[in-house]
Amino acid sequence: MNYQNNILTGERNQFGINLFSWGMFKNFSNTYIGTYIAPVDERDYYEPRTPGRVYVRTGFTNIFGGFNTNSNKKVSFNFNYYGGITNEIPGTIPRNPWGGASIFTNWRAGNRFTLTYGPDFHRDYGDRGWVNTENDGTIVFGRRVIQNITNTLSASYVFMRDMSLSVNGRHYWATGHYLGYYVLQEDGNLHDYINYAGNHDFSFNSFNIDMVYKWIFAPGSTLSIAWKQNILKEDPQIDYNFIHNLSGTVQAPQYNSISVRVLYYLDYLYIKKALGRKKN
């Protein structure tokens, strides 16, 4: 059970009930399932982004679960899912469903090479949140369809006990299409903003590659050479074609960096002893 109270006003901020179950099979695979229920409204003092203002979030019901195979096997899988729905605001905003899932595949080739790939998908069919604050102090909220797709690929190779190379790649794509705009009232509720003419749709991409070479050349002493590539791209127009979007992202301006770090461990007692020998 989760209960949070505002120590300044005495009002309830959050109340929810969490149920969770986990089990393991004889082959060391495991599974879990759970639910979180917030039956009443919650008071959010952060989303309005204005001191002293509050946003009243409707209650919701969320379920989640997953299945993981034995990670000691040559190939293993991790599957996770979740979904939920908010309560309705009569006459203003209907129920809002959301959901997502991820599946990671891990492959080990002996004790030297490992490879992991995992797509992660999330879609919210009516997320409600802050849009902007106008010059007269009017706080504008919006209801939007949010979609996030993340693809992660990681590989590592151990040349010898003290030398390794790792490569990590990640593409994150987030889109938001607004369905309507609202004015945040003093009591924390939302009312339709019929005459609002702004357009805040967005498509955001982040593409990262990190490659790190590490050599432990002495006990406690490490040489690390890292190359990082970062691409950020944001558009007001949404192209839902994944291939077109990815192609446009990799052609955007890139930021590359190379860093070298040497960490050398000094044994104080050894140095003290060596200096003592020289004096004698």
PDB file of C-alpha atoms in Angstrom:
ATOM      1  CA  MET A   1       0.000   0.000   0.000  1.00  0.00           C
ATOM      2  CA  ASN A   2       1.240   3.483  -0.893  1.00  0.00           C
ATOM      3  CA  TYR A   3      -0.008   6.588   0.920  1.00  0.00           C
ATOM      4  CA  GLN A   4       1.523  10.060   0.706  1.00  0.00           C
ATOM      5  CA  ASN A   5       0.299  13.118   2.559  1.00  0.00           C
ATOM      6  CA  ASN A   6       1.249  16.792   2.086  1.00  0.00           C
ATOM      7  CA  ILE A   7       2.782  17.874   5.392  1.00  0.00           C
ATOM      8  CA  LEU A   8       2.017  21.552   4.672  1.00  0.00           C
ATOM      9  CA  THR A   9      -1.647  21.344   3.664  1.00  0.00           C
ATOM     10  CA  GLY A  10      -2.597  17.998   5.197  1.00  0.00           C
ATOM     11  CA  GLU A  11      -4.126  16.903   1.889  1.00  0.00           C
ATOM     12  CA  ARG A  12      -3.647  13.445   0.442  1.00  0.00           C
ATOM     13  CA  ASN A  13      -1.234  13.377  -2.506  1.00  0.00           C
ATOM     14  CA  GLN A  14      -1.290   9.681  -3.416  1.00  0.00           C
ATOM     15  CA  PHE A  15      -3.037   6.495  -2.416  1.00  0.00           C
ATOM     16  CA  GLY A  16      -2.586   3.154  -4.115  1.00  0.00           C
ATOM     17  CA  ILE A  17      -2.607  -0.593  -3.589  1.00  0.00           C
ATOM     18  CA  ASN A  18       0.150  -2.783  -5.042  1.00  0.00           C
ATOM     19  CA  LEU A  19      -0.091  -6.579  -5.475  1.00  0.00           C
ATOM     20  CA  PHE A  20       2.889  -8.617  -6.705  1.00  0.00           C
ATOM     21  CA  SER A  21       3.678 -12.295  -7.200  1.00  0.00           C
ATOM     22  CA  TRP A  22       6.914 -13.970  -8.346  1.00  0.00           C
ATOM     23  CA  GLY A  23       7.846 -17.591  -8.958  1.00  0.00           C
ATOM     24  CA  MET A  24      10.749 -19.715 -10.215  1.00  0.00           C
ATOM     25  CA  PHE A  25      10.596 -22.975 -12.166  1.00  0.00           C
ATOM     26  CA  LYS A  26      12.838 -26.015 -11.821  1.00  0.00           C
ATOM     27  CA  ASN A  27      14.819 -24.988 -14.921  1.00  0.00           C
ATOM     28  CA  PHE A  28      15.600 -21.624 -13.212  1.00  0.00           C
ATOM     29  CA  SER A  29      13.290 -19.626 -15.459  1.00  0.00           C
ATOM     30  CA  ASN A  30      11.110 -17.199 -13.532  1.00  0.00           C
ATOM     31  CA  THR A  31       7.951 -15.205 -14.013  1.00  0.00           C
ATOM     32  CA  TYR A  32       6.174 -12.387 -12.228  1.00  0.00           C
ATOM     33  CA  ILE A  33       2.864 -10.549 -12.372  1.00  0.00           C
ATOM     34  CA  GLY A  34       1.421  -7.638 -10.483  1.00  0.00           C
ATOM     35  CA  THR A  35      -1.034  -4.787 -10.403  1.00  0.00           C
ATOM     36  CA  TYR A  36      -1.147  -1.271  -8.995  1.00  0.00           C
ATOM     37  CA  ILE A  37      -4.512   0.364  -8.373  1.00  0.00           C
ATOM     38  CA  ALA A  38      -4.960   4.041  -7.531  1.00  0.00           C
ATOM     39  CA  PRO A  39      -8.724   4.247  -6.923  1.00  0.00           C
ATOM     40  CA  VAL A  40      -8.858   7.968  -6.129  1.00  0.00           C
ATOM     41  CA  ASP A  41      -7.425  11.152  -7.616  1.00  0.00           C
ATOM     42  CA  GLU A  42      -3.824  12.182  -6.962  1.00  0.00           C
ATOM     43  CA  ARG A  43      -2.489  15.707  -6.444  1.00  0.00           C
ATOM     44  CA  ASP A  44       0.581  16.539  -8.545  1.00  0.00           C
ATOM     45  CA  TYR A  45       2.461  19.715  -7.576  1.00  0.00           C
ATOM     46  CA  TYR A  46       5.238  19.269 -10.153  1.00  0.00           C
ATOM     47  CA  GLU A  47       3.440  18.948 -13.511  1.00  0.00           C
ATOM     48  CA  PRO A  48       2.018  22.558 -13.526  1.00  0.00           C
ATOM     49  CA  ARG A  49       5.626  23.845 -13.301  1.00  0.00           C
ATOM     50  CA  THR A  50       4.373  26.868 -11.378  1.00  0.00           C
ATOM     51  CA  PRO A  51       4.874  27.264  -7.608  1.00  0.00           C
ATOM     52  CA  GLY A  52       1.643  26.989  -5.650  1.00  0.00           C
ATOM     53  CA  ARG A  53      -0.362  25.316  -8.423  1.00  0.00           C
ATOM     54  CA  VAL A  54      -1.593  21.732  -8.432  1.00  0.00           C
ATOM     55  CA  TYR A  55      -2.836  19.279 -11.049  1.00  0.00           C
ATOM     56  CA  VAL A  56      -5.400  16.661 -10.022  1.00  0.00           C
ATOM     57  CA  ARG A  57      -4.623  13.356 -11.742  1.00  0.00           C
ATOM     58  CA  THR A  58      -7.423  10.842 -12.057  1.00  0.00           C
ATOM     59  CA  GLY A  59      -7.081   7.402 -10.535  1.00  0.00           C
ATOM     60  CA  PHE A  60      -5.898   4.493 -12.650  1.00  0.00           C
ATOM     61  CA  THR A  61      -5.362   0.744 -12.793  1.00  0.00           C
ATOM     62  CA  ASN A  62      -2.100  -0.784 -14.013  1.00  0.00           C
ATOM     63  CA  ILE A  63      -1.047  -4.394 -14.588  1.00  0.00           C
ATOM     64  CA  PHE A  64       2.456  -5.678 -15.349  1.00  0.00           C
ATOM     65  CA  GLY A  65       4.336  -8.930 -15.699  1.00  0.00           C
ATOM     66  CA  GLY A  66       7.226 -10.721 -17.298  1.00  0.00           C
ATOM     67  CA  PHE A  67       9.062 -13.957 -17.993  1.00  0.00           C
ATOM     68  CA  ASN A  68      12.816 -14.569 -17.852  1.00  0.00           C
ATOM     69  CA  THR A  69      14.649 -17.702 -18.943  1.00  0.00           C
ATOM     70  CA  ASN A  70      17.766 -19.083 -17.261  1.00  0.00           C
ATOM     71  CA  SER A  71      20.510 -16.469 -17.751  1.00  0.00           C
ATOM     72  CA  ASN A  72      23.210 -19.144 -17.392  1.00  0.00           C
ATOM     73  CA  LYS A  73      22.211 -20.666 -20.731  1.00  0.00           C
ATOM     74  CA  LYS A  74      23.956 -19.802 -23.990  1.00  0.00           C
ATOM     75  CA  VAL A  75      20.803 -17.997 -25.158  1.00  0.00           C
ATOM     76  CA  SER A  76      18.375 -16.369 -22.738  1.00  0.00           C
ATOM     77  CA  PHE A  77      15.336 -14.107 -23.024  1.00  0.00           C
ATOM     78  CA  ASN A  78      13.754 -11.413 -20.862  1.00  0.00           C
ATOM     79  CA  PHE A  79      10.163 -10.441 -21.668  1.00  0.00           C
ATOM     80  CA  ASN A  80       8.284  -7.676 -19.841  1.00  0.00           C
ATOM     81  CA  TYR A  81       4.871  -6.116 -20.424  1.00  0.00           C
ATOM     82  CA  TYR A  82       2.517  -3.629 -18.797  1.00  0.00           C
ATOM     83  CA  GLY A  83      -0.756  -1.872 -19.466  1.00  0.00           C
ATOM     84  CA  GLY A  84      -3.342   0.241 -17.763  1.00  0.00           C
ATOM     85  CA  ILE A  85      -6.208   2.680 -18.013  1.00  0.00           C
ATOM     86  CA  THR A  86      -7.118   5.909 -16.232  1.00  0.00           C
ATOM     87  CA  ASN A  87     -10.472   6.818 -14.766  1.00  0.00           C
ATOM     88  CA  GLU A  88     -12.792   9.023 -16.801  1.00  0.00           C
ATOM     89  CA  ILE A  89     -13.283  12.745 -16.195  1.00  0.00           C
ATOM     90  CA  PRO A  90     -17.037  13.094 -16.885  1.00  0.00           C
ATOM     91  CA  GLY A  91     -17.754  15.558 -19.677  1.00  0.00           C
ATOM     92  CA  THR A  92     -14.082  16.426 -20.239  1.00  0.00           C
ATOM     93  CA  ILE A  93     -11.658  13.552 -20.856  1.00  0.00           C
ATOM     94  CA  PRO A  94     -12.505   9.885 -21.542  1.00  0.00           C
ATOM     95  CA  ARG A  95     -10.656   6.899 -20.153  1.00  0.00           C
ATOM     96  CA  ASN A  96      -7.045   6.767 -21.275  1.00  0.00           C
ATOM     97  CA  PRO A  97      -5.429   3.369 -21.997  1.00  0.00           C
ATOM     98  CA  TRP A  98      -1.693   2.768 -22.285  1.00  0.00           C
ATOM     99  CA  GLY A  99       0.624  -0.195 -22.637  1.00  0.00           C
ATOM    100  CA  GLY A 100       4.039  -1.431 -23.612  1.00  0.00           C
ATOM    101  CA  ALA A 101       6.381  -4.387 -23.866  1.00  0.00           C
ATOM    102  CA  SER A 102      10.066  -5.228 -24.213  1.00  0.00           C
ATOM    103  CA  ILE A 103      11.984  -8.381 -25.044  1.00  0.00           C
ATOM    104  CA  PHE A 104      15.747  -8.753 -24.655  1.00  0.00           C
ATOM    105  CA  THR A 105      17.747 -11.587 -26.206  1.00  0.00           C
ATOM    106  CA  ASN A 106      21.125 -12.447 -24.692  1.00  0.00           C
ATOM    107  CA  TRP A 107      23.671 -14.645 -26.483  1.00  0.00           C
ATOM    108  CA  ARG A 108      26.952 -15.817 -25.010  1.00  0.00           C
ATOM    109  CA  ALA A 109      29.699 -17.443 -27.086  1.00  0.00           C
ATOM    110  CA  GLY A 110      31.877 -19.047 -24.457  1.00  0.00           C
ATOM    111  CA  ASN A 111      33.425 -16.815 -21.820  1.00  0.00           C
ATOM    112  CA  ARG A 112      34.680 -14.169 -24.237  1.00  0.00           C
ATOM    113  CA  PHE A 113      31.832 -12.808 -26.360  1.00  0.00           C
ATOM    114  CA  THR A 114      28.336 -11.640 -25.370  1.00  0.00           C
ATOM    115  CA  LEU A 115      25.645 -10.015 -27.506  1.00  0.00           C
ATOM    116  CA  THR A 116      22.371  -8.459 -26.320  1.00  0.00           C
ATOM    117  CA  TYR A 117      19.554  -6.963 -28.383  1.00  0.00           C
ATOM    118  CA  GLY A 118      16.290  -5.588 -27.097  1.00  0.00           C
ATOM    119  CA  PRO A 119      13.397  -3.570 -28.563  1.00  0.00           C
ATOM    120  CA  ASP A 120      11.166  -1.640 -26.158  1.00  0.00           C
ATOM    121  CA  PHE A 121       7.753  -0.268 -27.197  1.00  0.00           C
ATOM    122  CA  HIS A 122       5.429   2.075 -25.288  1.00  0.00           C
ATOM    123  CA  ARG A 123       2.179   3.739 -26.394  1.00  0.00           C
ATOM    124  CA  ASP A 124      -0.084   6.030 -24.388  1.00  0.00           C
ATOM    125  CA  TYR A 125      -3.370   6.841 -26.112  1.00  0.00           C
ATOM    126  CA  GLY A 126      -4.137   9.999 -24.149  1.00  0.00           C
ATOM    127  CA  ASP A 127      -1.326  11.163 -21.887  1.00  0.00           C
ATOM    128  CA  ARG A 128      -2.153  14.405 -20.086  1.00  0.00           C
ATOM    129  CA  GLY A 129       0.514  16.921 -19.194  1.00  0.00           C
ATOM    130  CA  TRP A 130       1.866  20.454 -19.249  1.00  0.00           C
ATOM    131  CA  VAL A 131       2.288  22.188 -22.621  1.00  0.00           C
ATOM    132  CA  ASN A 132       3.247  25.781 -21.793  1.00  0.00           C
ATOM    133  CA  THR A 133       2.460  28.766 -19.586  1.00  0.00           C
ATOM    134  CA  GLU A 134       1.158  31.886 -21.353  1.00  0.00           C
ATOM    135  CA  ASN A 135       2.197  35.466 -20.570  1.00  0.00           C
ATOM    136  CA  ASP A 136      -0.960  36.098 -18.526  1.00  0.00           C
ATOM    137  CA  GLY A 137      -0.223  33.073 -16.317  1.00  0.00           C
ATOM    138  CA  THR A 138      -2.650  30.683 -18.008  1.00  0.00           C
ATOM    139  CA  ILE A 139      -1.301  27.146 -17.678  1.00  0.00           C
ATOM    140  CA  VAL A 140      -2.014  25.087 -20.786  1.00  0.00           C
ATOM    141  CA  PHE A 141      -2.243  21.298 -20.610  1.00  0.00           C
ATOM    142  CA  GLY A 142      -2.677  18.870 -23.452  1.00  0.00           C
ATOM    143  CA  ARG A 143      -3.891  15.353 -24.161  1.00  0.00           C
ATOM    144  CA  ARG A 144      -1.607  13.550 -26.574  1.00  0.00           C
ATOM    145  CA  VAL A 145      -0.850  10.178 -28.087  1.00  0.00           C
ATOM    146  CA  ILE A 146       2.688   9.348 -26.984  1.00  0.00           C
ATOM    147  CA  GLN A 147       4.694   6.596 -28.656  1.00  0.00           C
ATOM    148  CA  ASN A 148       8.225   5.569 -27.672  1.00  0.00           C
ATOM    149  CA  ILE A 149      10.346   2.984 -29.485  1.00  0.00           C
ATOM    150  CA  THR A 150      13.800   2.071 -28.179  1.00  0.00           C
ATOM    151  CA  ASN A 151      16.235  -0.349 -29.785  1.00  0.00           C
ATOM    152  CA  THR A 152      19.371  -1.322 -27.880  1.00  0.00           C
ATOM    153  CA  LEU A 153      22.287  -3.432 -29.112  1.00  0.00           C
ATOM    154  CA  SER A 154      25.266  -4.270 -26.893  1.00  0.00           C
ATOM    155  CA  ALA A 155      28.323  -6.436 -27.507  1.00  0.00           C
ATOM    156  CA  SER A 156      31.451  -7.150 -25.499  1.00  0.00           C
ATOM    157  CA  TYR A 157      34.572  -9.189 -26.150  1.00  0.00           C
ATOM    158  CA  VAL A 158      37.215 -10.194 -23.609  1.00  0.00           C
ATOM    159  CA  PHE A 159      40.611 -10.551 -25.318  1.00  0.00           C
ATOM    160  CA  MET A 160      42.267 -11.782 -22.149  1.00  0.00           C
ATOM    161  CA  ARG A 161      41.691 -11.564 -18.445  1.00  0.00           C
ATOM    162  CA  ASP A 162      42.797  -7.917 -18.246  1.00  0.00           C
ATOM    163  CA  MET A 163      41.737  -6.567 -21.660  1.00  0.00           C
ATOM    164  CA  SER A 164      38.243  -6.077 -23.137  1.00  0.00           C
ATOM    165  CA  LEU A 165      36.242  -4.145 -25.727  1.00  0.00           C
ATOM    166  CA  SER A 166      32.565  -3.173 -25.440  1.00  0.00           C
ATOM    167  CA  VAL A 167      30.214  -1.524 -27.940  1.00  0.00           C
ATOM    168  CA  ASN A 168      26.759  -0.159 -27.093  1.00  0.00           C
ATOM    169  CA  GLY A 169      24.262   1.279 -29.554  1.00  0.00           C
ATOM    170  CA  ARG A 170      20.875   2.810 -28.751  1.00  0.00           C
ATOM    171  CA  HIS A 171      18.166   4.458 -30.856  1.00  0.00           C
ATOM    172  CA  TYR A 172      15.336   6.200 -29.003  1.00  0.00           C
ATOM    173  CA  TRP A 173      12.355   7.577 -30.941  1.00  0.00           C
ATOM    174  CA  ALA A 174       9.532   9.482 -29.260  1.00  0.00           C
ATOM    175  CA  THR A 175       6.502  11.021 -30.968  1.00  0.00           C
ATOM    176  CA  GLY A 176       3.620  13.042 -29.607  1.00  0.00           C
ATOM    177  CA  HIS A 177       0.373  13.937 -31.399  1.00  0.00           C
ATOM    178  CA  TYR A 178      -1.979  16.269 -29.527  1.00  0.00           C
ATOM    179  CA  LEU A 179      -5.682  15.468 -29.387  1.00  0.00           C
ATOM    180  CA  GLY A 180      -6.814  18.534 -27.442  1.00  0.00           C
ATOM    181  CA  TYR A 181      -5.761  21.387 -25.167  1.00  0.00           C
ATOM    182  CA  TYR A 182      -7.009  22.409 -21.725  1.00  0.00           C
ATOM    183  CA  VAL A 183      -6.692  25.185 -19.155  1.00  0.00           C
ATOM    184  CA  LEU A 184      -5.565  24.191 -15.680  1.00  0.00           C
ATOM    185  CA  GLN A 185      -8.052  25.591 -13.160  1.00  0.00           C
ATOM    186  CA  GLU A 186      -7.181  26.838  -9.679  1.00  0.00           C
ATOM    187  CA  ASP A 187      -8.722  23.706  -8.158  1.00  0.00           C
ATOM    188  CA  GLY A 188      -6.396  21.480 -10.222  1.00  0.00           C
ATOM    189  CA  ASN A 189      -8.953  20.274 -12.770  1.00  0.00           C
ATOM    190  CA  LEU A 190      -8.869  20.732 -16.553  1.00  0.00           C
ATOM    191  CA  HIS A 191     -11.337  22.629 -18.744  1.00  0.00           C
ATOM    192  CA  ASP A 192     -11.387  22.682 -22.556  1.00  0.00           C
ATOM    193  CA  TYR A 193      -9.271  25.400 -24.192  1.00  0.00           C
ATOM    194  CA  ILE A 194     -11.419  25.722 -27.327  1.00  0.00           C
ATOM    195  CA  ASN A 195      -9.692  28.720 -28.926  1.00  0.00           C
ATOM    196  CA  TYR A 196      -6.126  27.509 -28.472  1.00  0.00           C
ATOM    197  CA  ALA A 197      -4.335  27.663 -31.838  1.00  0.00           C
ATOM    198  CA  GLY A 198      -0.916  26.270 -30.951  1.00  0.00           C
ATOM    199  CA  ASN A 199       0.521  23.097 -32.434  1.00  0.00           C
ATOM    200  CA  HIS A 200       2.949  21.140 -30.262  1.00  0.00           C
ATOM    201  CA  ASP A 201       3.264  17.837 -32.117  1.00  0.00           C
ATOM    202  CA  PHE A 202       6.809  16.512 -32.024  1.00  0.00           C
ATOM    203  CA  SER A 203       9.120  13.759 -33.211  1.00  0.00           C
ATOM    204  CA  PHE A 204      12.362  13.342 -31.262  1.00  0.00           C
ATOM    205  CA  ASN A 205      15.260  10.996 -32.035  1.00  0.00           C
ATOM    206  CA  SER A 206      18.377  10.162 -30.066  1.00  0.00           C
ATOM    207  CA  PHE A 207      21.006   7.875 -31.607  1.00  0.00           C
ATOM    208  CA  ASN A 208      24.068   6.926 -29.542  1.00  0.00           C
ATOM    209  CA  ILE A 209      27.069   4.660 -30.031  1.00  0.00           C
ATOM    210  CA  ASP A 210      29.663   4.085 -27.299  1.00  0.00           C
ATOM    211  CA  MET A 211      32.816   1.995 -27.779  1.00  0.00           C
ATOM    212  CA  VAL A 212      35.175   1.460 -24.838  1.00  0.00           C
ATOM    213  CA  TYR A 213      38.529  -0.336 -24.789  1.00  0.00           C
ATOM    214  CA  LYS A 214      39.779  -1.211 -21.312  1.00  0.00           C
ATOM    215  CA  TRP A 215      43.175  -2.572 -20.255  1.00  0.00           C
ATOM    216  CA  ILE A 216      44.094  -3.381 -16.662  1.00  0.00           C
ATOM    217  CA  PHE A 217      47.868  -3.040 -17.025  1.00  0.00           C
ATOM    218  CA  ALA A 218      48.663  -3.372 -13.311  1.00  0.00           C
ATOM    219  CA  PRO A 219      46.717  -4.282 -10.169  1.00  0.00           C
ATOM    220  CA  GLY A 220      44.166  -1.520  -9.643  1.00  0.00           C
ATOM    221  CA  SER A 221      45.465   0.447 -12.660  1.00  0.00           C
ATOM    222  CA  THR A 222      43.398   0.890 -15.829  1.00  0.00           C
ATOM    223  CA  LEU A 223      43.751   2.437 -19.266  1.00  0.00           C
ATOM    224  CA  SER A 224      40.408   3.320 -20.900  1.00  0.00           C
ATOM    225  CA  ILE A 225      39.897   4.652 -24.426  1.00  0.00           C
ATOM    226  CA  ALA A 226      36.318   5.646 -25.293  1.00  0.00           C
ATOM    227  CA  TRP A 227      34.706   6.818 -28.522  1.00  0.00           C
ATOM    228  CA  LYS A 228      31.208   8.278 -28.346  1.00  0.00           C
ATOM    229  CA  GLN A 229      28.877   9.332 -31.137  1.00  0.00           C
ATOM    230  CA  ASN A 230      25.672  11.243 -30.412  1.00  0.00           C
ATOM    231  CA  ILE A 231      22.907  12.351 -32.784  1.00  0.00           C
ATOM    232  CA  LEU A 232      19.893  14.398 -31.668  1.00  0.00           C
ATOM    233  CA  LYS A 233      17.079  15.286 -34.064  1.00  0.00           C
ATOM    234  CA  GLU A 234      13.705  16.920 -33.395  1.00  0.00           C
ATOM    235  CA  ASP A 235      10.934  17.740 -35.874  1.00  0.00           C
ATOM    236  CA  PRO A 236       7.456  19.303 -35.540  1.00  0.00           C
ATOM    237  CA  GLN A 237       6.198  16.882 -38.197  1.00  0.00           C
ATOM    238  CA  ILE A 238       5.805  13.162 -37.498  1.00  0.00           C
ATOM    239  CA  ASP A 239       6.840  10.536 -40.038  1.00  0.00           C
ATOM    240  CA  TYR A 240       5.513   7.242 -38.677  1.00  0.00           C
ATOM    241  CA  ASN A 241       7.582   5.219 -41.166  1.00  0.00           C
ATOM    242  CA  PHE A 242      10.336   3.753 -38.992  1.00  0.00           C
ATOM    243  CA  ILE A 243      12.849   3.242 -41.831  1.00  0.00           C
ATOM    244  CA  HIS A 244      12.390   6.782 -43.176  1.00  0.00           C
ATOM    245  CA  ASN A 245      12.721   8.221 -39.695  1.00  0.00           C
ATOM    246  CA  LEU A 246      15.891   6.245 -38.915  1.00  0.00           C
ATOM    247  CA  SER A 247      17.434   7.179 -42.260  1.00  0.00           C
ATOM    248  CA  GLY A 248      16.801  10.870 -41.601  1.00  0.00           C
ATOM    249  CA  THR A 249      18.246  10.565 -38.112  1.00  0.00           C
ATOM    250  CA  VAL A 250      21.591   9.033 -39.105  1.00  0.00           C
ATOM    251  CA  GLN A 251      21.999  11.777 -41.746  1.00  0.00           C
ATOM    252  CA  ALA A 252      21.585  14.530 -39.132  1.00  0.00           C
ATOM    253  CA  PRO A 253      24.639  16.347 -37.668  1.00  0.00           C
ATOM    254  CA  GLN A 254      26.779  14.075 -35.500  1.00  0.00           C
ATOM    255  CA  TYR A 255      28.794  14.802 -32.392  1.00  0.00           C
ATOM    256  CA  ASN A 256      31.867  12.617 -31.897  1.00  0.00           C
ATOM    257  CA  SER A 257      34.299  12.527 -29.006  1.00  0.00           C
ATOM    258  CA  ILE A 258      37.317  10.459 -27.983  1.00  0.00           C
ATOM    259  CA  SER A 259      38.565  10.315 -24.421  1.00  0.00           C
ATOM    260  CA  VAL A 260      41.570   8.625 -22.834  1.00  0.00           C
ATOM    261  CA  ARG A 261      41.750   7.977 -19.116  1.00  0.00           C
ATOM    262  CA  VAL A 262      44.588   6.444 -17.132  1.00  0.00           C
ATOM    263  CA  LEU A 263      43.974   5.382 -13.560  1.00  0.00           C
ATOM    264  CA  TYR A 264      47.150   4.344 -11.751  1.00  0.00           C
ATOM    265  CA  TYR A 265      47.120   2.790  -8.320  1.00  0.00           C
ATOM    266  CA  LEU A 266      49.928   3.858  -5.985  1.00  0.00           C
ATOM    267  CA  ASP A 267      50.745   1.537  -3.106  1.00  0.00           C
ATOM    268  CA  TYR A 268      51.712   3.880  -0.288  1.00  0.00           C
ATOM    269  CA  LEU A 269      53.252   1.173   1.879  1.00  0.00           C
ATOM    270  CA  TYR A 270      55.334  -0.132  -1.044  1.00  0.00           C
ATOM    271  CA  ILE A 271      56.628   3.377  -1.868  1.00  0.00           C
ATOM    272  CA  LYS A 272      57.394   4.061   1.783  1.00  0.00           C
ATOM    273  CA  LYS A 273      59.321   0.817   2.046  1.00  0.00           C
ATOM    274  CA  ALA A 274      61.251   1.536  -1.183  1.00  0.00           C
ATOM    275  CA  LEU A 275      62.235   5.014   0.001  1.00  0.00           C
ATOM    276  CA  GLY A 276      63.346   3.530   3.305  1.00  0.00           C
ATOM    277  CA  ARG A 277      65.713   1.163   1.492  1.00  0.00           C
ATOM    278  CA  LYS A 278      67.300   4.057  -0.426  1.00  0.00           C
ATOM    279  CA  LYS A 279      67.973   5.987   2.777  1.00  0.00           C
ATOM    280  CA  ASN A 280      69.706   2.963   4.282  1.00  0.00           C
TER     281      ASN A 280
END
